């Protein structure tokens, strides 16, 4: 479950953010999310889940991997689409935007 | 002689009139000069006054209270430049949390020792410093 106020907060970063479900797993769809990578800002469609998924307590999936950033990328199929995500652990639970920013640290 | 005697008083009165007119002109010129000096003084004082008013307005603009958002909370703080660590104390963000500013639909982490200038309507998000590759 993603609280409406959490979605409002996420829309500061991604105006088209919305909530989606697949088999009881809740995802926040973040189309065109702008991701700072240190030298530039890249845009990717992204999916955040704040629930356990594929052995991690939460995950952020991207429509395409970011070359030179993150380690141990894996490919997943979610909501009928292929997604990419690096290994990134120890993201503390909290508000959706808080968790998103922690996940994005791997690209800085 | 008679005619000469009658001419002299007339000459005297004409000269006296000329003198009066000349004195009046001098007095008028003196008055004009004083007025001109006052005008010059005002003209010199006005730009300084205008500058002072402008500086005062700029000072008030820089230090006015503005609304910002921190972790979804609307807060009012004085506009201006802050050290990030001091700003975190001001807005109630714990020192061990990282503070980011949301700019142009993206975010920028703020170093505790950097300076941040608050204008108005800035959005800040804090989060714990965690995460690591495995």
PDB file of C-alpha atoms in Angstrom:
ATOM      1  CA  UNK A   1       0.000   0.000   0.000  1.00  0.00           C
ATOM      2  CA  UNK A   2       1.309   3.444  -0.878  1.00  0.00           C
ATOM      3  CA  UNK A   3      -0.353   6.298   0.999  1.00  0.00           C
ATOM      4  CA  UNK A   4      -1.821   9.089  -1.114  1.00  0.00           C
ATOM      5  CA  UNK A   5       0.448  11.648   0.589  1.00  0.00           C
ATOM      6  CA  UNK A   6       3.462   9.475  -0.295  1.00  0.00           C
ATOM      7  CA  UNK A   7       2.413   9.603  -3.926  1.00  0.00           C
ATOM      8  CA  UNK A   8       2.056  13.399  -3.740  1.00  0.00           C
ATOM      9  CA  UNK A   9       5.593  13.582  -2.394  1.00  0.00           C
ATOM     10  CA  UNK A  10       6.932  11.294  -5.134  1.00  0.00           C
ATOM     11  CA  UNK A  11       5.312  13.514  -7.757  1.00  0.00           C
ATOM     12  CA  UNK A  12       7.766  16.277  -6.766  1.00  0.00           C
ATOM     13  CA  UNK A  13      10.387  14.063  -8.428  1.00  0.00           C
ATOM     14  CA  UNK A  14       8.240  12.284 -10.984  1.00  0.00           C
ATOM     15  CA  UNK A  15       5.006  14.105 -11.859  1.00  0.00           C
ATOM     16  CA  UNK A  16       3.437  11.020 -13.511  1.00  0.00           C
ATOM     17  CA  UNK A  17       4.023   8.657 -10.551  1.00  0.00           C
ATOM     18  CA  UNK A  18       1.229   6.123 -10.017  1.00  0.00           C
ATOM     19  CA  UNK A  19       0.591   2.901  -8.112  1.00  0.00           C
ATOM     20  CA  UNK A  20       0.340  -0.510  -9.808  1.00  0.00           C
ATOM     21  CA  UNK A  21      -0.242  -4.040  -8.552  1.00  0.00           C
ATOM     22  CA  UNK A  22       0.835  -7.424  -9.752  1.00  0.00           C
ATOM     23  CA  UNK A  23      -0.050 -10.594  -7.842  1.00  0.00           C
ATOM     24  CA  UNK A  24      -0.343  -8.715  -4.554  1.00  0.00           C
ATOM     25  CA  UNK A  25       2.941  -6.892  -5.014  1.00  0.00           C
ATOM     26  CA  UNK A  26       2.605  -3.110  -5.018  1.00  0.00           C
ATOM     27  CA  UNK A  27       4.798  -1.050  -7.357  1.00  0.00           C
ATOM     28  CA  UNK A  28       5.155   2.664  -7.827  1.00  0.00           C
ATOM     29  CA  UNK A  29       5.419   3.373 -11.518  1.00  0.00           C
ATOM     30  CA  UNK A  30       7.819   6.257 -12.145  1.00  0.00           C
ATOM     31  CA  UNK A  31       7.907   7.009 -15.878  1.00  0.00           C
ATOM     32  CA  UNK A  32      10.800   9.157 -17.109  1.00  0.00           C
ATOM     33  CA  UNK A  33      12.446   9.350 -13.684  1.00  0.00           C
ATOM     34  CA  UNK A  34      15.485  11.646 -13.800  1.00  0.00           C
ATOM     35  CA  UNK A  35      18.497   9.961 -12.233  1.00  0.00           C
ATOM     36  CA  UNK A  36      21.673  11.928 -11.392  1.00  0.00           C
ATOM     37  CA  UNK A  37      24.707   9.793 -12.163  1.00  0.00           C
ATOM     38  CA  UNK A  38      27.421  12.164 -11.000  1.00  0.00           C
ATOM     39  CA  UNK A  39      28.393  13.468 -14.425  1.00  0.00           C
ATOM     40  CA  UNK A  40      24.924  13.775 -15.980  1.00  0.00           C
ATOM     41  CA  UNK A  41      21.241  13.185 -15.404  1.00  0.00           C
ATOM     42  CA  UNK A  42      19.713  10.248 -17.283  1.00  0.00           C
ATOM     43  CA  UNK A  43      16.017   9.470 -17.680  1.00  0.00           C
ATOM     44  CA  UNK A  44      14.618   5.992 -17.182  1.00  0.00           C
ATOM     45  CA  UNK A  45      11.193   4.523 -16.590  1.00  0.00           C
ATOM     46  CA  UNK A  46      11.381   3.061 -13.101  1.00  0.00           C
ATOM     47  CA  UNK A  47       9.387   0.798 -10.810  1.00  0.00           C
ATOM     48  CA  UNK A  48       9.815   0.947  -7.057  1.00  0.00           C
ATOM     49  CA  UNK A  49       8.577  -1.773  -4.795  1.00  0.00           C
ATOM     50  CA  UNK A  50       8.763  -1.258  -1.055  1.00  0.00           C
ATOM     51  CA  UNK A  51       7.980  -4.907  -0.385  1.00  0.00           C
ATOM     52  CA  UNK A  52      10.421  -7.830  -0.490  1.00  0.00           C
ATOM     53  CA  UNK A  53      11.204  -8.909  -4.041  1.00  0.00           C
ATOM     54  CA  UNK A  54      13.754 -11.374  -5.458  1.00  0.00           C
ATOM     55  CA  UNK A  55      15.700 -11.641  -2.197  1.00  0.00           C
ATOM     56  CA  UNK A  56      15.853  -7.908  -1.401  1.00  0.00           C
ATOM     57  CA  UNK A  57      13.764  -5.967   1.126  1.00  0.00           C
ATOM     58  CA  UNK A  58      12.840  -3.426  -1.579  1.00  0.00           C
ATOM     59  CA  UNK A  59      13.881  -2.855  -5.170  1.00  0.00           C
ATOM     60  CA  UNK A  60      14.047  -0.199  -7.830  1.00  0.00           C
ATOM     61  CA  UNK A  61      13.795  -1.497 -11.382  1.00  0.00           C
ATOM     62  CA  UNK A  62      14.872   0.527 -14.419  1.00  0.00           C
ATOM     63  CA  UNK A  63      13.801   0.209 -18.035  1.00  0.00           C
ATOM     64  CA  UNK A  64      17.484   0.100 -19.057  1.00  0.00           C
ATOM     65  CA  UNK A  65      20.694  -0.437 -17.107  1.00  0.00           C
ATOM     66  CA  UNK A  66      22.985   2.563 -16.566  1.00  0.00           C
ATOM     67  CA  UNK A  67      26.410   1.823 -18.001  1.00  0.00           C
ATOM     68  CA  UNK A  68      29.255   2.138 -15.526  1.00  0.00           C
ATOM     69  CA  UNK A  69      26.959   2.405 -12.510  1.00  0.00           C
ATOM     70  CA  UNK A  70      25.812  -0.285 -10.080  1.00  0.00           C
ATOM     71  CA  UNK A  71      27.023  -3.869  -9.854  1.00  0.00           C
ATOM     72  CA  UNK A  72      25.577  -7.311 -10.494  1.00  0.00           C
ATOM     73  CA  UNK A  73      22.702  -6.183 -12.695  1.00  0.00           C
ATOM     74  CA  UNK A  74      19.866  -8.659 -13.126  1.00  0.00           C
ATOM     75  CA  UNK A  75      16.883  -8.740 -15.473  1.00  0.00           C
ATOM     76  CA  UNK A  76      13.287  -9.163 -14.291  1.00  0.00           C
ATOM     77  CA  UNK A  77       9.875  -9.321 -15.863  1.00  0.00           C
ATOM     78  CA  UNK A  78       7.303  -7.179 -14.059  1.00  0.00           C
ATOM     79  CA  UNK A  79       3.924  -5.937 -15.284  1.00  0.00           C
ATOM     80  CA  UNK A  80       4.594  -7.483 -18.673  1.00  0.00           C
ATOM     81  CA  UNK A  81       7.816  -5.594 -19.224  1.00  0.00           C
ATOM     82  CA  UNK A  82      11.535  -6.284 -18.877  1.00  0.00           C
ATOM     83  CA  UNK A  83      13.337  -4.378 -16.135  1.00  0.00           C
ATOM     84  CA  UNK A  84      16.931  -4.078 -14.971  1.00  0.00           C
ATOM     85  CA  UNK A  85      18.240  -3.596 -11.458  1.00  0.00           C
ATOM     86  CA  UNK A  86      21.646  -3.680  -9.773  1.00  0.00           C
ATOM     87  CA  UNK A  87      22.351  -5.303  -6.450  1.00  0.00           C
ATOM     88  CA  UNK A  88      21.721  -2.622  -3.797  1.00  0.00           C
ATOM     89  CA  UNK A  89      21.073  -3.658  -0.224  1.00  0.00           C
ATOM     90  CA  UNK A  90      20.385  -2.149   3.170  1.00  0.00           C
ATOM     91  CA  UNK A  91      17.845   0.382   2.079  1.00  0.00           C
ATOM     92  CA  UNK A  92      16.104   1.413   5.279  1.00  0.00           C
ATOM     93  CA  UNK A  93      12.325   1.258   5.276  1.00  0.00           C
ATOM     94  CA  UNK A  94      10.564   4.609   5.356  1.00  0.00           C
ATOM     95  CA  UNK A  95       8.503   6.916   3.204  1.00  0.00           C
ATOM     96  CA  UNK A  96       8.414   6.019  -0.482  1.00  0.00           C
ATOM     97  CA  UNK A  97      10.477   9.045  -1.546  1.00  0.00           C
ATOM     98  CA  UNK A  98      13.002   8.326   1.181  1.00  0.00           C
ATOM     99  CA  UNK A  99      13.455   4.764  -0.051  1.00  0.00           C
ATOM    100  CA  UNK A 100      13.610   5.919  -3.673  1.00  0.00           C
ATOM    101  CA  UNK A 101      16.440   8.363  -2.885  1.00  0.00           C
ATOM    102  CA  UNK A 102      18.339   5.618  -1.079  1.00  0.00           C
ATOM    103  CA  UNK A 103      17.979   3.343  -4.093  1.00  0.00           C
ATOM    104  CA  UNK A 104      19.191   6.099  -6.410  1.00  0.00           C
ATOM    105  CA  UNK A 105      22.438   6.516  -4.426  1.00  0.00           C
ATOM    106  CA  UNK A 106      23.948   3.589  -6.305  1.00  0.00           C
ATOM    107  CA  UNK A 107      24.053   5.696  -9.475  1.00  0.00           C
ATOM    108  CA  UNK A 108      25.853   8.721  -8.016  1.00  0.00           C
TER     109      UNK A 108
ATOM    110  CA  UNK B   1      19.496 127.932 -15.487  1.00  0.00           C
ATOM    111  CA  UNK B   2      15.926 127.402 -14.738  1.00  0.00           C
ATOM    112  CA  UNK B   3      15.667 124.717 -17.352  1.00  0.00           C
ATOM    113  CA  UNK B   4      18.899 123.106 -16.076  1.00  0.00           C
ATOM    114  CA  UNK B   5      17.573 123.154 -12.533  1.00  0.00           C
ATOM    115  CA  UNK B   6      14.394 121.512 -13.718  1.00  0.00           C
ATOM    116  CA  UNK B   7      16.362 118.799 -15.574  1.00  0.00           C
ATOM    117  CA  UNK B   8      18.632 117.733 -12.663  1.00  0.00           C
ATOM    118  CA  UNK B   9      15.879 116.432 -10.335  1.00  0.00           C
ATOM    119  CA  UNK B  10      14.450 114.476 -13.266  1.00  0.00           C
ATOM    120  CA  UNK B  11      17.873 112.855 -13.936  1.00  0.00           C
ATOM    121  CA  UNK B  12      18.196 112.025 -10.249  1.00  0.00           C
ATOM    122  CA  UNK B  13      14.830 110.320 -10.123  1.00  0.00           C
ATOM    123  CA  UNK B  14      15.591 108.287 -13.283  1.00  0.00           C
ATOM    124  CA  UNK B  15      18.911 107.202 -11.810  1.00  0.00           C
ATOM    125  CA  UNK B  16      17.185 106.311  -8.584  1.00  0.00           C
ATOM    126  CA  UNK B  17      14.634 104.219 -10.490  1.00  0.00           C
ATOM    127  CA  UNK B  18      17.452 102.507 -12.422  1.00  0.00           C
ATOM    128  CA  UNK B  19      19.177 101.815  -9.149  1.00  0.00           C
ATOM    129  CA  UNK B  20      15.983 100.394  -7.651  1.00  0.00           C
ATOM    130  CA  UNK B  21      15.468  98.190 -10.687  1.00  0.00           C
ATOM    131  CA  UNK B  22      19.081  97.041 -10.566  1.00  0.00           C
ATOM    132  CA  UNK B  23      18.786  96.249  -6.859  1.00  0.00           C
ATOM    133  CA  UNK B  24      15.549  94.372  -7.495  1.00  0.00           C
ATOM    134  CA  UNK B  25      17.254  92.370 -10.230  1.00  0.00           C
ATOM    135  CA  UNK B  26      20.176  91.572  -7.925  1.00  0.00           C
ATOM    136  CA  UNK B  27      17.766  90.484  -5.220  1.00  0.00           C
ATOM    137  CA  UNK B  28      15.823  88.326  -7.690  1.00  0.00           C
ATOM    138  CA  UNK B  29      19.065  86.820  -9.002  1.00  0.00           C
ATOM    139  CA  UNK B  30      20.101  86.079  -5.420  1.00  0.00           C
ATOM    140  CA  UNK B  31      16.764  84.404  -4.783  1.00  0.00           C
ATOM    141  CA  UNK B  32      17.049  82.382  -8.014  1.00  0.00           C
ATOM    142  CA  UNK B  33      20.546  81.356  -7.026  1.00  0.00           C
ATOM    143  CA  UNK B  34      19.377  80.202  -3.584  1.00  0.00           C
ATOM    144  CA  UNK B  35      16.512  78.255  -5.174  1.00  0.00           C
ATOM    145  CA  UNK B  36      18.883  76.691  -7.697  1.00  0.00           C
ATOM    146  CA  UNK B  37      21.183  75.636  -4.861  1.00  0.00           C
ATOM    147  CA  UNK B  38      18.256  74.039  -3.035  1.00  0.00           C
ATOM    148  CA  UNK B  39      17.251  72.189  -6.215  1.00  0.00           C
ATOM    149  CA  UNK B  40      20.815  70.950  -6.756  1.00  0.00           C
ATOM    150  CA  UNK B  41      20.922  69.807  -3.136  1.00  0.00           C
ATOM    151  CA  UNK B  42      17.628  67.903  -3.580  1.00  0.00           C
ATOM    152  CA  UNK B  43      18.801  66.368  -6.825  1.00  0.00           C
ATOM    153  CA  UNK B  44      21.945  65.133  -5.080  1.00  0.00           C
ATOM    154  CA  UNK B  45      20.002  63.847  -2.090  1.00  0.00           C
ATOM    155  CA  UNK B  46      17.312  61.972  -4.082  1.00  0.00           C
ATOM    156  CA  UNK B  47      19.554  59.352  -5.735  1.00  0.00           C
ATOM    157  CA  UNK B  48      21.082  58.634  -2.333  1.00  0.00           C
ATOM    158  CA  UNK B  49      17.612  58.321  -0.804  1.00  0.00           C
ATOM    159  CA  UNK B  50      16.456  56.117  -3.689  1.00  0.00           C
ATOM    160  CA  UNK B  51      19.569  53.942  -3.294  1.00  0.00           C
ATOM    161  CA  UNK B  52      18.936  53.651   0.445  1.00  0.00           C
ATOM    162  CA  UNK B  53      15.293  52.680  -0.162  1.00  0.00           C
ATOM    163  CA  UNK B  54      16.367  50.119  -2.760  1.00  0.00           C
ATOM    164  CA  UNK B  55      18.945  48.624  -0.395  1.00  0.00           C
ATOM    165  CA  UNK B  56      16.333  48.433   2.358  1.00  0.00           C
ATOM    166  CA  UNK B  57      13.848  46.725   0.014  1.00  0.00           C
ATOM    167  CA  UNK B  58      16.522  44.251  -1.137  1.00  0.00           C
ATOM    168  CA  UNK B  59      17.450  43.513   2.481  1.00  0.00           C
ATOM    169  CA  UNK B  60      13.790  42.861   3.353  1.00  0.00           C
ATOM    170  CA  UNK B  61      13.386  40.689   0.238  1.00  0.00           C
ATOM    171  CA  UNK B  62      16.463  38.621   1.089  1.00  0.00           C
ATOM    172  CA  UNK B  63      15.438  38.076   4.691  1.00  0.00           C
ATOM    173  CA  UNK B  64      11.665  37.713   4.376  1.00  0.00           C
ATOM    174  CA  UNK B  65       9.911  34.575   5.578  1.00  0.00           C
ATOM    175  CA  UNK B  66       9.141  32.106   2.806  1.00  0.00           C
ATOM    176  CA  UNK B  67       7.395  28.763   2.583  1.00  0.00           C
ATOM    177  CA  UNK B  68       9.391  25.609   1.872  1.00  0.00           C
ATOM    178  CA  UNK B  69       8.637  21.895   2.093  1.00  0.00           C
ATOM    179  CA  UNK B  70      10.758  19.492   4.132  1.00  0.00           C
ATOM    180  CA  UNK B  71       9.819  15.804   4.154  1.00  0.00           C
ATOM    181  CA  UNK B  72       6.314  16.710   3.074  1.00  0.00           C
ATOM    182  CA  UNK B  73       5.888  19.316   5.840  1.00  0.00           C
ATOM    183  CA  UNK B  74       5.225  22.927   4.899  1.00  0.00           C
ATOM    184  CA  UNK B  75       7.503  25.220   6.915  1.00  0.00           C
ATOM    185  CA  UNK B  76       8.236  28.937   6.984  1.00  0.00           C
ATOM    186  CA  UNK B  77      11.850  30.043   7.239  1.00  0.00           C
ATOM    187  CA  UNK B  78      13.748  33.226   6.519  1.00  0.00           C
ATOM    188  CA  UNK B  79      14.976  33.426   2.949  1.00  0.00           C
ATOM    189  CA  UNK B  80      18.742  33.543   2.750  1.00  0.00           C
ATOM    190  CA  UNK B  81      21.888  31.464   2.719  1.00  0.00           C
ATOM    191  CA  UNK B  82      22.470  28.747   5.306  1.00  0.00           C
ATOM    192  CA  UNK B  83      25.140  26.212   6.074  1.00  0.00           C
ATOM    193  CA  UNK B  84      23.404  22.884   5.340  1.00  0.00           C
ATOM    194  CA  UNK B  85      24.147  21.494   8.832  1.00  0.00           C
ATOM    195  CA  UNK B  86      22.575  24.625  10.402  1.00  0.00           C
ATOM    196  CA  UNK B  87      19.639  24.484   8.016  1.00  0.00           C
ATOM    197  CA  UNK B  88      18.994  20.867   9.028  1.00  0.00           C
ATOM    198  CA  UNK B  89      18.791  21.938  12.702  1.00  0.00           C
ATOM    199  CA  UNK B  90      16.460  24.793  11.775  1.00  0.00           C
ATOM    200  CA  UNK B  91      13.993  22.565   9.926  1.00  0.00           C
ATOM    201  CA  UNK B  92      14.191  19.644  12.343  1.00  0.00           C
ATOM    202  CA  UNK B  93      16.214  17.153  10.301  1.00  0.00           C
ATOM    203  CA  UNK B  94      18.500  14.943  12.395  1.00  0.00           C
ATOM    204  CA  UNK B  95      22.218  15.560  11.831  1.00  0.00           C
ATOM    205  CA  UNK B  96      22.857  11.938  10.807  1.00  0.00           C
ATOM    206  CA  UNK B  97      20.326  12.085   7.957  1.00  0.00           C
ATOM    207  CA  UNK B  98      21.245  13.146   4.454  1.00  0.00           C
ATOM    208  CA  UNK B  99      19.347  16.088   3.006  1.00  0.00           C
ATOM    209  CA  UNK B 100      18.536  16.385  -0.691  1.00  0.00           C
ATOM    210  CA  UNK B 101      16.959  19.245  -2.568  1.00  0.00           C
ATOM    211  CA  UNK B 102      14.493  18.509  -5.359  1.00  0.00           C
ATOM    212  CA  UNK B 103      15.288  20.615  -8.412  1.00  0.00           C
ATOM    213  CA  UNK B 104      13.799  20.339 -11.903  1.00  0.00           C
ATOM    214  CA  UNK B 105      12.189  16.927 -11.158  1.00  0.00           C
ATOM    215  CA  UNK B 106      15.520  15.601  -9.981  1.00  0.00           C
ATOM    216  CA  UNK B 107      17.330  15.640  -6.658  1.00  0.00           C
ATOM    217  CA  UNK B 108      20.668  16.921  -5.484  1.00  0.00           C
ATOM    218  CA  UNK B 109      22.323  15.691  -2.271  1.00  0.00           C
ATOM    219  CA  UNK B 110      23.503  18.516  -0.030  1.00  0.00           C
ATOM    220  CA  UNK B 111      26.816  18.231   1.759  1.00  0.00           C
ATOM    221  CA  UNK B 112      26.571  19.250   5.429  1.00  0.00           C
ATOM    222  CA  UNK B 113      29.419  21.730   4.943  1.00  0.00           C
ATOM    223  CA  UNK B 114      27.963  23.294   1.793  1.00  0.00           C
ATOM    224  CA  UNK B 115      25.780  26.378   1.690  1.00  0.00           C
ATOM    225  CA  UNK B 116      22.195  26.435   0.545  1.00  0.00           C
ATOM    226  CA  UNK B 117      20.304  29.544  -0.514  1.00  0.00           C
ATOM    227  CA  UNK B 118      16.594  29.484   0.212  1.00  0.00           C
ATOM    228  CA  UNK B 119      14.466  31.695  -2.039  1.00  0.00           C
ATOM    229  CA  UNK B 120      10.972  30.205  -1.710  1.00  0.00           C
ATOM    230  CA  UNK B 121       9.031  27.009  -2.476  1.00  0.00           C
ATOM    231  CA  UNK B 122      12.119  24.769  -2.340  1.00  0.00           C
ATOM    232  CA  UNK B 123      11.417  21.094  -1.632  1.00  0.00           C
ATOM    233  CA  UNK B 124      13.785  19.109   0.598  1.00  0.00           C
ATOM    234  CA  UNK B 125      13.792  15.411   1.389  1.00  0.00           C
ATOM    235  CA  UNK B 126      15.855  13.759   4.093  1.00  0.00           C
ATOM    236  CA  UNK B 127      16.745  10.083   4.352  1.00  0.00           C
ATOM    237  CA  UNK B 128      19.034   7.777   6.255  1.00  0.00           C
ATOM    238  CA  UNK B 129      22.506   7.210   4.856  1.00  0.00           C
ATOM    239  CA  UNK B 130      22.324   3.540   3.920  1.00  0.00           C
ATOM    240  CA  UNK B 131      22.538   1.248   0.956  1.00  0.00           C
ATOM    241  CA  UNK B 132      25.378  -0.808  -0.456  1.00  0.00           C
ATOM    242  CA  UNK B 133      26.236  -3.155  -3.305  1.00  0.00           C
ATOM    243  CA  UNK B 134      26.511  -6.867  -2.646  1.00  0.00           C
TER     244      UNK B 134
END
